Short mmCIF file of C-alpha atoms in Angstrom, two decimals:
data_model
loop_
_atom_site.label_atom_id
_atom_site.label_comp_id
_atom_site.label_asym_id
_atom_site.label_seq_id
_atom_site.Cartn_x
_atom_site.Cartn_y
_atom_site.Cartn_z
CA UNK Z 91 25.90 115.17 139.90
CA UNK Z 92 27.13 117.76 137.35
CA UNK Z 93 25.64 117.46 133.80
CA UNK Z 94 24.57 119.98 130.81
CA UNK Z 95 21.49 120.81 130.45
CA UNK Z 96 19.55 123.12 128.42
CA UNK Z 97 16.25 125.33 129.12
CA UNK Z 98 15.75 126.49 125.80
CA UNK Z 99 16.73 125.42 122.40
CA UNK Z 100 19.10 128.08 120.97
CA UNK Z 101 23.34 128.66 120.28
CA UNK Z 102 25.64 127.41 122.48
CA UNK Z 103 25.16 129.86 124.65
CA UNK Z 104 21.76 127.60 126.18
CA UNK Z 105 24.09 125.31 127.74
CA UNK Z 106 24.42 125.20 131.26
CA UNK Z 107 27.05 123.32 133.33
CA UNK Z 108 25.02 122.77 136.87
CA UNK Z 109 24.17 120.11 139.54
CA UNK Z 110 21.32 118.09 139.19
CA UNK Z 111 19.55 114.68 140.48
CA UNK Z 112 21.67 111.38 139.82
CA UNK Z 113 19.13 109.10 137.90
CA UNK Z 114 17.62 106.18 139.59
CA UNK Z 115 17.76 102.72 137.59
CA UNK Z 116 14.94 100.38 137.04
CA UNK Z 117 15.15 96.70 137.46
CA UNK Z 118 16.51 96.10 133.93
CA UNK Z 119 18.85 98.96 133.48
CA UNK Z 120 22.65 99.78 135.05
CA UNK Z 121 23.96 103.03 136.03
CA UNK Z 122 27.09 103.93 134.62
CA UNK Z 123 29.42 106.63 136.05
CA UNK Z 124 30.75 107.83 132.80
CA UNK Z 125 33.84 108.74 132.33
CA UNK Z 126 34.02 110.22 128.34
CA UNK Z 127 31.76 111.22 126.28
CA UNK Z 128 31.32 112.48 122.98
CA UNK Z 129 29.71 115.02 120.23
CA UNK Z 130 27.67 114.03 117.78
CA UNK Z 131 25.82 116.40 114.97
CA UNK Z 132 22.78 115.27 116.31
CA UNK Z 133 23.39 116.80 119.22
CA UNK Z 134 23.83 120.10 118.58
CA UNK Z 135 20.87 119.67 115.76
CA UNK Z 136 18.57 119.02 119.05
CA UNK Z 137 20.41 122.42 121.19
CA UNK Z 138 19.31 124.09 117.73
CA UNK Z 139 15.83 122.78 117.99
CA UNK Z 140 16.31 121.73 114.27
CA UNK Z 141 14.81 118.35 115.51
CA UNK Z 142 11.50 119.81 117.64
CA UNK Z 143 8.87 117.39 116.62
CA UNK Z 144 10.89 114.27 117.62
CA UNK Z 145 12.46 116.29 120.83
CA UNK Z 146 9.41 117.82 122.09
CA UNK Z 147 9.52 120.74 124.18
CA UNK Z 148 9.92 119.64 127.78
CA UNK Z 149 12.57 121.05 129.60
CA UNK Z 150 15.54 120.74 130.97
CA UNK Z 151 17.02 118.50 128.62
CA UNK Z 152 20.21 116.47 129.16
CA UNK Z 153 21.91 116.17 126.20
CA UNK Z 154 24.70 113.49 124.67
CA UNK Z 155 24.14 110.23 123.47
CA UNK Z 156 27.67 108.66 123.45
CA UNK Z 157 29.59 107.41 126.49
CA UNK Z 158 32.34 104.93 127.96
CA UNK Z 159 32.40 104.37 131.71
CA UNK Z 160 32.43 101.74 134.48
CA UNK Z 161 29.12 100.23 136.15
CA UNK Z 162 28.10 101.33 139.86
CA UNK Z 163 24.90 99.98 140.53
CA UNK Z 164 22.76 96.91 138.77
CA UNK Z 165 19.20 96.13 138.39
CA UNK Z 166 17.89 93.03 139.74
CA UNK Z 167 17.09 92.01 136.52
CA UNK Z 168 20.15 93.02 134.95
CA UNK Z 169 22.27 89.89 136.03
CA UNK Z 170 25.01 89.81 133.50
CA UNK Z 171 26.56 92.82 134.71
CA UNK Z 172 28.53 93.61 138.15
CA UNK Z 173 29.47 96.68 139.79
CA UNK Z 174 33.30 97.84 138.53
CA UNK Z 175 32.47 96.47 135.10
CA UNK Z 176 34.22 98.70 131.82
CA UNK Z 177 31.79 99.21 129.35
CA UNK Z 178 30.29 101.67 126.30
CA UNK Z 179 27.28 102.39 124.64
CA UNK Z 180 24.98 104.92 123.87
CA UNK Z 181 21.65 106.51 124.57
CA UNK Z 182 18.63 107.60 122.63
CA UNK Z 183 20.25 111.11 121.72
CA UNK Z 184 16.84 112.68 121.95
CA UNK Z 185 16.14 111.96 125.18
CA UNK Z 186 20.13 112.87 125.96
CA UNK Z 187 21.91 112.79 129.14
CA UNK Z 188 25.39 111.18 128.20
CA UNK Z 189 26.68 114.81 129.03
CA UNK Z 190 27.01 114.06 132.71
CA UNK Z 191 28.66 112.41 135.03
CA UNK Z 192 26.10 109.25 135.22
CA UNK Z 193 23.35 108.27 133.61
CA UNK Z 194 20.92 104.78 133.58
CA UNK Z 195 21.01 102.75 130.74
CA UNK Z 196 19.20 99.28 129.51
CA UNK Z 197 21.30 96.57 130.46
CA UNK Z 198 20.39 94.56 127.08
CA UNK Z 199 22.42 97.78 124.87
CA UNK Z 200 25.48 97.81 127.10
CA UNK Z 201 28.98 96.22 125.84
CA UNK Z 202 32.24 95.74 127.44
CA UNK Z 203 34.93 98.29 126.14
CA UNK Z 204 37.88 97.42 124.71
CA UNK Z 205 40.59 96.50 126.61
CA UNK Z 206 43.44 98.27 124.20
CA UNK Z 207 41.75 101.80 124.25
CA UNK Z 208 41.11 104.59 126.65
CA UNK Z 209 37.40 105.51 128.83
CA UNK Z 210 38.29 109.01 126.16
CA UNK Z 211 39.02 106.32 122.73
CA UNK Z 212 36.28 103.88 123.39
CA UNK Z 213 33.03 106.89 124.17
CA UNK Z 214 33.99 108.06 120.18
CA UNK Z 215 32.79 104.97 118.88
CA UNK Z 216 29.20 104.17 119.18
CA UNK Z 217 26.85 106.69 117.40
CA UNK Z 218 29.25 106.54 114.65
CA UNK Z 219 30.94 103.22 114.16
CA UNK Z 220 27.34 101.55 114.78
CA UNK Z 221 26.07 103.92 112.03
CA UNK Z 222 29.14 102.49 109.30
CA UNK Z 223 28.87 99.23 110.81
CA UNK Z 224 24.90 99.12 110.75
CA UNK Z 225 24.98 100.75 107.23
CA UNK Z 226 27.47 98.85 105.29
CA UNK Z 227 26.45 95.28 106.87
CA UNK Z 228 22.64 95.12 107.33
CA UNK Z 229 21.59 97.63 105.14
CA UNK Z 230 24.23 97.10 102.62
CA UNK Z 231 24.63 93.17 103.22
CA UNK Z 232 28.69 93.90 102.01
CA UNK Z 233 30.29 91.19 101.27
CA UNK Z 234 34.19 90.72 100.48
CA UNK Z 235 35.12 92.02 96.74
CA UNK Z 236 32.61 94.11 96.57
CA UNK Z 237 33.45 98.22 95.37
CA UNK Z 238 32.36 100.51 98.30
CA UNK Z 239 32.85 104.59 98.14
CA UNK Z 240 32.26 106.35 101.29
CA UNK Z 241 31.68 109.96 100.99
CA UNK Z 242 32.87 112.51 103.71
CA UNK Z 243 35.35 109.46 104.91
CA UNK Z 244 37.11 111.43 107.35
CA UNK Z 245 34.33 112.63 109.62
CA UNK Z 246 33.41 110.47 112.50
CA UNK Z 247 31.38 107.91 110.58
CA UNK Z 248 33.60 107.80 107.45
CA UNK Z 249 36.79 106.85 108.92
CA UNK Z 250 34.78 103.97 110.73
CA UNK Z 251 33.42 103.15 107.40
CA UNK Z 252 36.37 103.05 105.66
CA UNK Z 253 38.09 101.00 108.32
CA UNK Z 254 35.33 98.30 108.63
CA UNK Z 255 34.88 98.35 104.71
CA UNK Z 256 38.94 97.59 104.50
CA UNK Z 257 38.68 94.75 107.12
CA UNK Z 258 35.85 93.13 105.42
CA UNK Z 259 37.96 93.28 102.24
CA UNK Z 260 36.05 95.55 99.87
CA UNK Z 261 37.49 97.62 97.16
CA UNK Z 262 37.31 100.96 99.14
CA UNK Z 263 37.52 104.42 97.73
CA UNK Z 264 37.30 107.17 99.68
CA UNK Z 265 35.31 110.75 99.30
CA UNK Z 266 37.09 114.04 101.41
CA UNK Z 267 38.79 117.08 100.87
CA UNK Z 268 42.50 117.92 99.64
CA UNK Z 269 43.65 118.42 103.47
CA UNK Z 270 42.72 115.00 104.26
CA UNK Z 271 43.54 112.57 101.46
CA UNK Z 272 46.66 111.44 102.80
CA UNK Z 273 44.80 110.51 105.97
CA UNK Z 274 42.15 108.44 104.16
CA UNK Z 275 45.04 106.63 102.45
CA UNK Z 276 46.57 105.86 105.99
CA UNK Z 277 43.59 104.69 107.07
CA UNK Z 278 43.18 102.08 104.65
CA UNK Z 279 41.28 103.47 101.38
CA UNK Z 280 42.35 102.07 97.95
CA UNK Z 281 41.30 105.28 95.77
CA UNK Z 282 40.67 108.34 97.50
CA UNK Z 283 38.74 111.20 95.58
CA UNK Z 284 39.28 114.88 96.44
CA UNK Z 285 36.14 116.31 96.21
CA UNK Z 286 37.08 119.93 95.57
CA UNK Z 287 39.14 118.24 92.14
CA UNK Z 288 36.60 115.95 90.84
CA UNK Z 289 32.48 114.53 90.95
CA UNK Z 290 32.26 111.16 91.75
CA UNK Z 291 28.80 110.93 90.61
CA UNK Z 292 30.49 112.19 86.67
CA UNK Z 293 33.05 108.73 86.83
CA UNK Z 294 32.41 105.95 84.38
CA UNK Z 295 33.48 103.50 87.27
CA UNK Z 296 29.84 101.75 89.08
CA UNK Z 297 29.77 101.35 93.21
CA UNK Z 298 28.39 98.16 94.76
CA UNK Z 299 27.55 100.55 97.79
CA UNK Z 300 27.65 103.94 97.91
CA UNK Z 301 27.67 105.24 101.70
CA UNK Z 302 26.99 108.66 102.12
CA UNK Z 303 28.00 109.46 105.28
CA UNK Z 304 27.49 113.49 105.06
CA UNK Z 305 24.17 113.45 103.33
CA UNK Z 306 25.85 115.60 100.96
CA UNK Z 307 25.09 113.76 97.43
CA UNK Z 308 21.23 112.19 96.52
CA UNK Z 309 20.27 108.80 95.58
CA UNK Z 310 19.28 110.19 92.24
CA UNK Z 311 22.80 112.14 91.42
CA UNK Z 312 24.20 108.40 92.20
CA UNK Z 313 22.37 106.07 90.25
CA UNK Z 314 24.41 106.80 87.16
CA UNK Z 315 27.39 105.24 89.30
CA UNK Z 316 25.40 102.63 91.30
CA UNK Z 317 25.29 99.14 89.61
CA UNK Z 318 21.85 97.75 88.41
CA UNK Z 319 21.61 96.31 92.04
CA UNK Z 320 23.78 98.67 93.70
CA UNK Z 321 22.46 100.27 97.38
CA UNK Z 322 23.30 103.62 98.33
CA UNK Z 323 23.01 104.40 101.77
CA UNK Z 324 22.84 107.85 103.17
CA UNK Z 325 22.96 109.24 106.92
CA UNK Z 326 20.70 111.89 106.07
CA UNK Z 327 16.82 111.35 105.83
CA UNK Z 328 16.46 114.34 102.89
CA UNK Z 329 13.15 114.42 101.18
CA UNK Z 330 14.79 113.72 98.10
CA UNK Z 331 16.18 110.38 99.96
CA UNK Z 332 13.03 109.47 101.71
CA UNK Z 333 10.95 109.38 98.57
CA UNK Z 334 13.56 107.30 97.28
CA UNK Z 335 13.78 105.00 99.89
CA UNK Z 336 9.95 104.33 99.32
CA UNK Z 337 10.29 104.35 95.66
CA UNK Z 338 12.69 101.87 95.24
CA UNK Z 339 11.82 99.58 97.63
CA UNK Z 340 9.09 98.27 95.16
CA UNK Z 341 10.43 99.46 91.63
CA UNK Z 342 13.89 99.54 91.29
CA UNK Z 343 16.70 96.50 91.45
CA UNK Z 344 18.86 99.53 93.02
CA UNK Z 345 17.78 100.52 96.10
CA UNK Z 346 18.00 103.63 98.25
CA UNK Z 347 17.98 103.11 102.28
CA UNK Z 348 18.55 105.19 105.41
CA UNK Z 349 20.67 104.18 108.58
CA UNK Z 350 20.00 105.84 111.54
CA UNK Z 351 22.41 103.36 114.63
CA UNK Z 352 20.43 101.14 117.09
CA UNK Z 353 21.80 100.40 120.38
CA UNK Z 354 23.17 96.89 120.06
CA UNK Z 355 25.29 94.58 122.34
CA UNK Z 356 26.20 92.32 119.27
CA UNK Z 357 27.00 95.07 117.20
CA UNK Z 358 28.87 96.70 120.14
CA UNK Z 359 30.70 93.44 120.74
CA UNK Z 360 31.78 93.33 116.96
CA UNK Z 361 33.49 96.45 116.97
CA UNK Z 362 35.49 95.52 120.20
CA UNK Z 363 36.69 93.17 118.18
CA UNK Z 364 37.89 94.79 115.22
CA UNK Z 365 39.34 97.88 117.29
CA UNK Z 366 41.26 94.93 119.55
CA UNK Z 367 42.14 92.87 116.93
CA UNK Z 368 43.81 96.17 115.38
CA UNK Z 369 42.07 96.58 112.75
CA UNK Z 370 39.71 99.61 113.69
CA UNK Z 371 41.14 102.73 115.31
CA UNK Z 372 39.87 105.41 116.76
CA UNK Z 373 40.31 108.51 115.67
CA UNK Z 374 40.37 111.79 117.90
CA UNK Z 375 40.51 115.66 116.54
CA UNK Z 376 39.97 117.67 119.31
CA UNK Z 377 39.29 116.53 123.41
CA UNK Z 378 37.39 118.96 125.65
CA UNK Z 379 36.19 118.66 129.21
CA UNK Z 380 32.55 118.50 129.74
CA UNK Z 381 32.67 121.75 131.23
CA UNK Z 382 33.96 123.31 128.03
CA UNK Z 383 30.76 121.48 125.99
CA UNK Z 384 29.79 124.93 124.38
CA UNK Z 385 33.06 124.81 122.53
CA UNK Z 386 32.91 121.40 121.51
CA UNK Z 387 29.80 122.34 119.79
CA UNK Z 388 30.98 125.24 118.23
CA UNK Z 389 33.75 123.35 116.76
CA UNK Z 390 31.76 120.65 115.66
CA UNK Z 391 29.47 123.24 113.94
CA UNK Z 392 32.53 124.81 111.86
CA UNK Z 393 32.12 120.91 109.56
CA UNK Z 394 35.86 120.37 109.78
CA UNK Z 395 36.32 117.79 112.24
CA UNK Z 396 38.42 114.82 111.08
CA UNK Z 397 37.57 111.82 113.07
CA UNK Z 398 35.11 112.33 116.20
CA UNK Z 399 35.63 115.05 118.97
CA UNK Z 400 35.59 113.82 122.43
CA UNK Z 401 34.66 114.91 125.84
CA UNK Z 402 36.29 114.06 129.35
CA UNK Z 403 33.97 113.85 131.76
CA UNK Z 404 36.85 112.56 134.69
CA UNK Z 405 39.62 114.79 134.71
CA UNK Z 406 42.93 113.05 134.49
CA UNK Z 407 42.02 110.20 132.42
CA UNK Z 408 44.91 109.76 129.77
CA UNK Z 409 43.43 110.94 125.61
CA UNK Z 410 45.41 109.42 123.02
CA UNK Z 411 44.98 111.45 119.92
CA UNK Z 412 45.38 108.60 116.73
CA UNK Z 413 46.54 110.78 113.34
#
């Protein structure tokens, strides 16, 4: 099968578009012939070798952690599943190999995709829209009412953020920059900040939950706009946020905590529902094939993206692009 793999950690320029072995399953996992993938930071934060210790330093490497795609072949154990099923998940981005054209996964973290979106739509949503959903709901415990800011809400976890805060009915203001403030409004956002006009963390208003989903503000420059037993919730396991985590888990009625997305069939299965109810879209900047990954990670690098950026596996499967 044809994949991307990677010898060395390095630029772009370490990734390789070649054949290599299709995996074989074991008794409790499915292989899935994927048919989109799609990039997430963390990928390209493992190419860079910014993420070593946890990555190790055995190679090749398949990278890619998101996909969609349909089910050829089940493990004996694995006897929910049959062969032709539609489904999406993720895997373990540092052990990789969503970036190719099949790949085994545990039966017990696969979901049926959505019926009312594409193989392209549906492979944009795990990593991320587990990450909002995981963050705002077990981690945050939001409930209805409640004020929620979400900063850097239109990257790929922010827009799901904002979406699932909206449909849960929280007061949701959203955190971007001038280009896209119209965009957060369309996607549901009460109060949208620009960042580049004013500080959040310098407001007199106070957050229920403050989601951080670009790591880009600290527990600390928030608690002036937490409430006493406000959460914020951050992407990004800084030092400055891990100490905090640790120190307010005993000593503090505010509390600082880190999400990093679990593979989860009832999670999964909860945001099938809100994207086929309606109420949670997908959002696509820019579509590349898997052949092209090098520039898919070179645009991803840039920090721009609005939304996720997806990659076709299959040629000729239809991308709808949702502004």
């Amino acid at each position: 099968m044809k994949a991307i793999v990677i010898y060395q950690y390095g630029s772009p320029d370490v990734l390789r578009y070649e054949d290599i072995s299709t995996p074989s399953i074991k008794p409790d996992q499915v292989l899935v012939k994927i048919h989109a993938s799609s990039v997430n930071p963390v990928d390209w934060k493992i190419r860079q070798g910014l993420l070593q210790p946890l990555s190790g330093y055995n190679f090749p490497k398949v990278l890619g952690s998101d996909l969609s795609g349909e089910i050829v072949e089940v493990g004996e154990q694995a006897t929910r599943w049959r062969v032709g099923d539609q489904v999406y998940t993720f895997v373990n981005p540092l052990f990789g190999g969503a970036y190719g054209e099949y790949v085994a996964v545990p039966a017990a973290n696969v979901s049926y995709k959505p019926q009312n979106i594409s193989y392209t739509e549906a492979a944009t949503v795990p990593v991320a829209g587990l990450t909002a959903l995981q963050g705002l709901l077990d981690l945050g415990q939001l409930r209805p009412g409640q004020r929620v800011l979400i900063n850097g809400a239109s990257g790929g976890v922010g827009t799901f953020a904002v979406q699932i805060a909206v449909a849960m009915n929280a007061d949701v203001t959203g955190v971007c920059g001038t280009a896209n403030v119209d965009f957060v409004k369309r996607l549901g956002a009460h109060t949208v900040i620009d960042y580049t006009q004013e500080d959040f963390t310098l407001q007199e208003i106070q957050y229920d939950i403050i989601f951080d989903a670009v790591g880009k503000q600290s527990f600390f420059n928030c608690q002036k706009v937490l409430q006493s037993d406000g959460i914020y919730i951050s992407t990004v396991p800084t030092v400055d946020n891990m100490g905090a985590t640790l120190q307010t888990l005993l000593f503090s009625s505010q509390k600082c905590k880190l999400v990093l997305a679990q593979p989860s069939r009832r999670d999964l299965d909860a945001l099938r529902d809100l994207i086929e109810a309606g109420k949670v879209k997908t959002v696509i900047d820019r579509t590349y094939s898997l052949s092209d990954i090098a520039e898919a990670h070179t645009y991803s690098e840039m920090g721009r993206t609005v939304g996720k950026i997806a990659i076709t596996v299959n040629e000729g499967l239809q991308t709808i692009n949702i502004d």
